[in-house]
mmCIF file of N, CA, C and O in Angstrom:
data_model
loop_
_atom_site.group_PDB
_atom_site.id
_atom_site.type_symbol
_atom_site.label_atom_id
_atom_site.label_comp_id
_atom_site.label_asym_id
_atom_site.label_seq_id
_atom_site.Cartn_x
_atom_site.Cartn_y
_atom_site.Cartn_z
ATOM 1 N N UNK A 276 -1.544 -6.129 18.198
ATOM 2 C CA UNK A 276 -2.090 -5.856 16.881
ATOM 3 C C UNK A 276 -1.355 -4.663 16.282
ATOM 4 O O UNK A 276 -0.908 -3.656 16.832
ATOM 5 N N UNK A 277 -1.350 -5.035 15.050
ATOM 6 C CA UNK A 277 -0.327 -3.600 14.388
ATOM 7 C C UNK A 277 -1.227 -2.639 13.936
ATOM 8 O O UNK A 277 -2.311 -3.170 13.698
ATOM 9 N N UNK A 278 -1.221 -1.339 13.701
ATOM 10 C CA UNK A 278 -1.510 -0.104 13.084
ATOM 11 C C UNK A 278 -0.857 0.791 12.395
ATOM 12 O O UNK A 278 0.326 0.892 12.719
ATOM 13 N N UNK A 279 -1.320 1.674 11.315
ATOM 14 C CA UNK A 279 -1.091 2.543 11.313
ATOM 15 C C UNK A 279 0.306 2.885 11.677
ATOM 16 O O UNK A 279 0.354 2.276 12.746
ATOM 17 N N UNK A 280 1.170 3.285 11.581
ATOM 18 C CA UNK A 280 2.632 4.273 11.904
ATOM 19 C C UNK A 280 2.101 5.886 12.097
ATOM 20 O O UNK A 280 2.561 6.718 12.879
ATOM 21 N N UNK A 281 1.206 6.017 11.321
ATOM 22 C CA UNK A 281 0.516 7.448 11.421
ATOM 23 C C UNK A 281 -0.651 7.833 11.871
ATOM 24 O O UNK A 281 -1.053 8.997 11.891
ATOM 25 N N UNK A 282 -1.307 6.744 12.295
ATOM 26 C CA UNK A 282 -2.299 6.973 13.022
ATOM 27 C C UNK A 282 -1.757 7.204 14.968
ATOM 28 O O UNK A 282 -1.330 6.519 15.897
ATOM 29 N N UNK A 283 -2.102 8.451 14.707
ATOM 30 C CA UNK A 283 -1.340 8.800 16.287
ATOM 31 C C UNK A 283 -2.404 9.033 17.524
ATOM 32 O O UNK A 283 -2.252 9.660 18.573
ATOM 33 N N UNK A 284 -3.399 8.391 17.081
ATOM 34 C CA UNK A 284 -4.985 8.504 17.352
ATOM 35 C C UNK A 284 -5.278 7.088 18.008
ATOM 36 O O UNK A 284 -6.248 6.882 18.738
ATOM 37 N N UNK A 285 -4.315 6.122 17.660
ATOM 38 C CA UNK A 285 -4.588 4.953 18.018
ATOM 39 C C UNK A 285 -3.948 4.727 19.796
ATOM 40 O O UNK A 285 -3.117 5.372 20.435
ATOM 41 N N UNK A 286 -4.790 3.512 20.150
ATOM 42 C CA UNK A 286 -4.256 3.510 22.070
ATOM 43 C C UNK A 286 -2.992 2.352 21.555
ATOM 44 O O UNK A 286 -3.065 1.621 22.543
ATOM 45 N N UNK A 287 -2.146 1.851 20.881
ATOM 46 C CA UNK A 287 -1.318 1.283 20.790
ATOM 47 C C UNK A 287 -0.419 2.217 20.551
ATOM 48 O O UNK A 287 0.606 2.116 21.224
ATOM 49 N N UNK A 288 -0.478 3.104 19.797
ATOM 50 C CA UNK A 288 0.251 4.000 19.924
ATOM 51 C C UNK A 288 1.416 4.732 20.894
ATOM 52 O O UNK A 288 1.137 5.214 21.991
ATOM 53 N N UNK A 289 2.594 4.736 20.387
ATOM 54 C CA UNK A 289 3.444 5.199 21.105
ATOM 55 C C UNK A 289 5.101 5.356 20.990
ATOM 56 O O UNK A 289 5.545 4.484 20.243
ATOM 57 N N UNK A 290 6.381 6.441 21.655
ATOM 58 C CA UNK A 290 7.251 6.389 20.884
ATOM 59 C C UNK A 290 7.664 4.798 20.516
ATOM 60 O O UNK A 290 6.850 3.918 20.800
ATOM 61 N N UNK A 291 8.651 4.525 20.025
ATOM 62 C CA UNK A 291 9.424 3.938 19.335
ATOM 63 C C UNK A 291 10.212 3.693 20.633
ATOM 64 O O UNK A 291 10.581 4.640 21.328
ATOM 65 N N UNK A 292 10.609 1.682 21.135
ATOM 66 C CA UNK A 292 11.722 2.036 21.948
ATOM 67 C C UNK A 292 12.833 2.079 21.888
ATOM 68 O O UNK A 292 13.490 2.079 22.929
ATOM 69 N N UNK A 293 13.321 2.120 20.891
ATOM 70 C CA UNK A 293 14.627 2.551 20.292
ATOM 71 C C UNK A 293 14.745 3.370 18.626
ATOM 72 O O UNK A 293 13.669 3.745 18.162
ATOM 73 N N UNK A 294 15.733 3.568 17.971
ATOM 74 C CA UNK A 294 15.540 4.193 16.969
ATOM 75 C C UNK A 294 15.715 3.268 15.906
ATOM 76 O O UNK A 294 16.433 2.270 15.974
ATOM 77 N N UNK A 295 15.091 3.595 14.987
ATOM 78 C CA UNK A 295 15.190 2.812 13.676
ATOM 79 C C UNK A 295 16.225 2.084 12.956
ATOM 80 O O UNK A 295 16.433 2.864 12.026
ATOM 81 N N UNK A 296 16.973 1.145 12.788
ATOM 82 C CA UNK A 296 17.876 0.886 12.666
ATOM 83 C C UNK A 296 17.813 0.999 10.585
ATOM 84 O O UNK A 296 16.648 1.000 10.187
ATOM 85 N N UNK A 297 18.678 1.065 9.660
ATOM 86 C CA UNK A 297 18.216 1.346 8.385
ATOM 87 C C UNK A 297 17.802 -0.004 7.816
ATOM 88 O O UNK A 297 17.052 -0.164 6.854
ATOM 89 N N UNK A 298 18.466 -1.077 8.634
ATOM 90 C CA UNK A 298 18.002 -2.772 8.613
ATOM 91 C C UNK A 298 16.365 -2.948 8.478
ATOM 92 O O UNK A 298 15.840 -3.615 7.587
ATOM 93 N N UNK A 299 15.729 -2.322 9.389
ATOM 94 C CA UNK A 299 14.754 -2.105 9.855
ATOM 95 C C UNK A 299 13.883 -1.489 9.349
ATOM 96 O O UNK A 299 12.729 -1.901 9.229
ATOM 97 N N UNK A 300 14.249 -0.540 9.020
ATOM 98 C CA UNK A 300 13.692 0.862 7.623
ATOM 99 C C UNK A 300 13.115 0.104 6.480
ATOM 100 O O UNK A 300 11.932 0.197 6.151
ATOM 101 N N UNK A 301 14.080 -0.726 5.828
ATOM 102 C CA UNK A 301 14.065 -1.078 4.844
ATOM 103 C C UNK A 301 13.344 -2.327 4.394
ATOM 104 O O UNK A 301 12.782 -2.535 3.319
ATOM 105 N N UNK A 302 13.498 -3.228 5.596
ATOM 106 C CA UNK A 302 12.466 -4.223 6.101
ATOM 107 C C UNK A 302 11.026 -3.861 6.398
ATOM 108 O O UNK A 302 10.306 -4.747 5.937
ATOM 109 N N UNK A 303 10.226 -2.775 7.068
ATOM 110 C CA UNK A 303 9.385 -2.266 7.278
ATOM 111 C C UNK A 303 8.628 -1.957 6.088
ATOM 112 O O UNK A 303 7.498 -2.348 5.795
ATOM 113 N N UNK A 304 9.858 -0.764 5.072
ATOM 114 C CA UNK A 304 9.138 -0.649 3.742
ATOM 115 C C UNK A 304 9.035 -1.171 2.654
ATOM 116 O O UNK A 304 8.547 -0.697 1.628
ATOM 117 N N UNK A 305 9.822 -2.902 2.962
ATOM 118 C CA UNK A 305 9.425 -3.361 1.445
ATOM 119 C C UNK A 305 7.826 -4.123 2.033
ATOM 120 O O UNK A 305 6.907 -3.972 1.229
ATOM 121 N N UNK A 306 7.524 -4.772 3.123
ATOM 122 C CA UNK A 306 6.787 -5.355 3.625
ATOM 123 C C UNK A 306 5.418 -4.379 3.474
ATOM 124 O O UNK A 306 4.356 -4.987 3.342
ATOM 125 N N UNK A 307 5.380 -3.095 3.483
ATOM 126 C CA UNK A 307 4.785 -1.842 3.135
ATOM 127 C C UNK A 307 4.159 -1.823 1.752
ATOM 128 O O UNK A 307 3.019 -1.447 1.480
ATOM 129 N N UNK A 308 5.474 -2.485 0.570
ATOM 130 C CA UNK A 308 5.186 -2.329 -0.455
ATOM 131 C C UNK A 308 4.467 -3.645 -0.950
ATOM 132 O O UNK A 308 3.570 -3.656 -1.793
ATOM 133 N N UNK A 309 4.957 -4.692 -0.343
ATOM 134 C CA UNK A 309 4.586 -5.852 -0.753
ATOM 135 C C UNK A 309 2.955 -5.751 -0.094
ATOM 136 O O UNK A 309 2.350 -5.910 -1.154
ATOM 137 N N UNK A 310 2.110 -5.629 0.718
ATOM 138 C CA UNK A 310 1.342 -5.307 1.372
ATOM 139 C C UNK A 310 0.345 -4.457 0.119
ATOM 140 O O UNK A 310 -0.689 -4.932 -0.351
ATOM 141 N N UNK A 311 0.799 -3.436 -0.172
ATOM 142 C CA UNK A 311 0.400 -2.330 -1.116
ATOM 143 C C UNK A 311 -0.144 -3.092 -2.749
ATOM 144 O O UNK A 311 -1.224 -3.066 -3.339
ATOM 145 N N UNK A 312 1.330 -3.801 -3.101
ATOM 146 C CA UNK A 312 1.267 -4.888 -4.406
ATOM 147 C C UNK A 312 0.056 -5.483 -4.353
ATOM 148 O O UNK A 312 -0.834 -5.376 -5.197
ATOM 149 N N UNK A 313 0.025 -6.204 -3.208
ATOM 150 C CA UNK A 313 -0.901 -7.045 -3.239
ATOM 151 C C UNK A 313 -2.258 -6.319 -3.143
ATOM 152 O O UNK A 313 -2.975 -6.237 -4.141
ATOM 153 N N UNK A 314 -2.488 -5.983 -2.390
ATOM 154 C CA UNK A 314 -4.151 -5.431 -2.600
ATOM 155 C C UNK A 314 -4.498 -4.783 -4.223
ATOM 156 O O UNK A 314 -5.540 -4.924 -4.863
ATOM 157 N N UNK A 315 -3.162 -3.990 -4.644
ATOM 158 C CA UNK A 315 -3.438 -3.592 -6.085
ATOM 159 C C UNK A 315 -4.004 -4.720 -7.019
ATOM 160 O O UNK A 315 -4.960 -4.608 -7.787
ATOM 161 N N UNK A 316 -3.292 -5.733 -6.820
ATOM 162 C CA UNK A 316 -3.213 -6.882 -7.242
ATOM 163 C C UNK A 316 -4.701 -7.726 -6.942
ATOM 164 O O UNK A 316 -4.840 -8.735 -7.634
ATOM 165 N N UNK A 317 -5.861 -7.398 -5.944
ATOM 166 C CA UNK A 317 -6.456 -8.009 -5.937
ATOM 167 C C UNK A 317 -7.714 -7.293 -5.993
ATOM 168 O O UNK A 317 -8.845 -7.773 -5.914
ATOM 169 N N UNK A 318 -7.298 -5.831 -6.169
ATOM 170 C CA UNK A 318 -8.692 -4.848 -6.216
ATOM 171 C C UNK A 318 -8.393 -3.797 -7.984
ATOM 172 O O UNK A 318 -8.862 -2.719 -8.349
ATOM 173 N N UNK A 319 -7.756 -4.436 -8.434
ATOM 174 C CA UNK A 319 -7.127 -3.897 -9.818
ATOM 175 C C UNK A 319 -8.570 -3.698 -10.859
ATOM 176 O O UNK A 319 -9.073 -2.668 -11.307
ATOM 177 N N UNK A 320 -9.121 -5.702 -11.072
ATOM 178 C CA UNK A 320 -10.529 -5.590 -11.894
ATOM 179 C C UNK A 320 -11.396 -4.725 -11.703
ATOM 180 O O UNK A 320 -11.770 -4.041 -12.655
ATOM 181 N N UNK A 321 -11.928 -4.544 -10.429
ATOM 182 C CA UNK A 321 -12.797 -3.595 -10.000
ATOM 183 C C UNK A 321 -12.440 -2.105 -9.819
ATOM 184 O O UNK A 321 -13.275 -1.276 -10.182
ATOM 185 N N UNK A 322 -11.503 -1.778 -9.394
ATOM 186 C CA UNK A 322 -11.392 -0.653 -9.181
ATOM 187 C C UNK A 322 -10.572 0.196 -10.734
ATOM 188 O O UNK A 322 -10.360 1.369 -10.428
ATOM 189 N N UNK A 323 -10.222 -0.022 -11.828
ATOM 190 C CA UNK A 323 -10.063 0.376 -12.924
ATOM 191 C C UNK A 323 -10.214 -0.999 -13.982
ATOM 192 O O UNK A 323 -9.307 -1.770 -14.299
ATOM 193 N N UNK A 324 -11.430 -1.035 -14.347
ATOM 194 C CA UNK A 324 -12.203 -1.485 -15.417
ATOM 195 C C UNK A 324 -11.891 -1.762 -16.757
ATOM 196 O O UNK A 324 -12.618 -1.018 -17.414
ATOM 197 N N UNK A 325 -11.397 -2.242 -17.295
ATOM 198 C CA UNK A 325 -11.275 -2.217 -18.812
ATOM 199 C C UNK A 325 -12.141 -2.108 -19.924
ATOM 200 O O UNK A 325 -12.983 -3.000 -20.027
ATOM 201 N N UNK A 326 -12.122 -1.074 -20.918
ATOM 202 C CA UNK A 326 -13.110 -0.935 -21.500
ATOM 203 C C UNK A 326 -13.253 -1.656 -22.890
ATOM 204 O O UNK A 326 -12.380 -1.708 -23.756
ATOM 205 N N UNK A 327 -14.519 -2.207 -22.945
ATOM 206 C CA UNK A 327 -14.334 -3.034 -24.490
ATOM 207 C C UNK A 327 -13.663 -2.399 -25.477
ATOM 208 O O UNK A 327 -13.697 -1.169 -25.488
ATOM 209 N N UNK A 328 -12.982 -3.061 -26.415
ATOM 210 C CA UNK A 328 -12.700 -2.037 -27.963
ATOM 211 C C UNK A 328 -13.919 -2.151 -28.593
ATOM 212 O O UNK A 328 -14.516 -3.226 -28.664
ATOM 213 N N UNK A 329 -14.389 -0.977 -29.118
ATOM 214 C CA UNK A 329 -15.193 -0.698 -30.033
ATOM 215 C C UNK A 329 -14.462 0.173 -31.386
ATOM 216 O O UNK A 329 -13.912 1.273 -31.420
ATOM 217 N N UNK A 330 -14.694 -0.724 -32.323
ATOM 218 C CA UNK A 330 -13.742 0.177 -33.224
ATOM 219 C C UNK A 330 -14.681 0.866 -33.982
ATOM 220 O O UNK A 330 -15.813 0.530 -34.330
ATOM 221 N N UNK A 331 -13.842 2.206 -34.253
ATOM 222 C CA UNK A 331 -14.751 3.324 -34.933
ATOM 223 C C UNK A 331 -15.142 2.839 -36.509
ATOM 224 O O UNK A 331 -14.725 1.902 -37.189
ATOM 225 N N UNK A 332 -16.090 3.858 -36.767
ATOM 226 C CA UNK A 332 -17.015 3.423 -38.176
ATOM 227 C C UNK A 332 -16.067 3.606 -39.306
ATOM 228 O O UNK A 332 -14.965 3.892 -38.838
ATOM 229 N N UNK A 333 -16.050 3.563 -40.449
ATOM 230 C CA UNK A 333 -15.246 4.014 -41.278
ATOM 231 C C UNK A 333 -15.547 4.633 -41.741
ATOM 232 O O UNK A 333 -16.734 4.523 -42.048
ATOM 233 N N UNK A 334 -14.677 6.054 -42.312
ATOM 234 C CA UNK A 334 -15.257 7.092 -43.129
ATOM 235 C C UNK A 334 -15.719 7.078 -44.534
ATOM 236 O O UNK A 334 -15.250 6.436 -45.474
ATOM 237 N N UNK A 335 -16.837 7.993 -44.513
ATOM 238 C CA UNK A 335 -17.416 7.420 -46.069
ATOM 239 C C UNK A 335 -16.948 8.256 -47.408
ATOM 240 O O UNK A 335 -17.325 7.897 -48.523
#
């Protein structure tokens, strides 16, 4: 099961067995972003609301 990268708290946790390759880097963080997109993408309505237009009165 995956976690966290920063959760160093977790029992899966542990070094890296080799080093990062930038192949790898870059693969990691679009999958990161795409991951990210999506929840924006599905918690967007609820979590910032749109507010009706109400248009102001006119001055008299």
């Amino acid at each position: 099961m995956n976690h966290d990268r920063q959760d160093v708290k977790h029992p899966d946790h542990s070094q890296p067995k080799h080093p990062e390759s930038e192949h790898e880097k870059k693969a990691r963080k679009a999958h990161a972003d795409e991951n990210q997109d999506h929840a924006l993408e599905e918690t967007f309505p609820a979590s910032d609301p749109v507010s009706p237009f109400v248009p102001a009165k006119a001055p008299k």
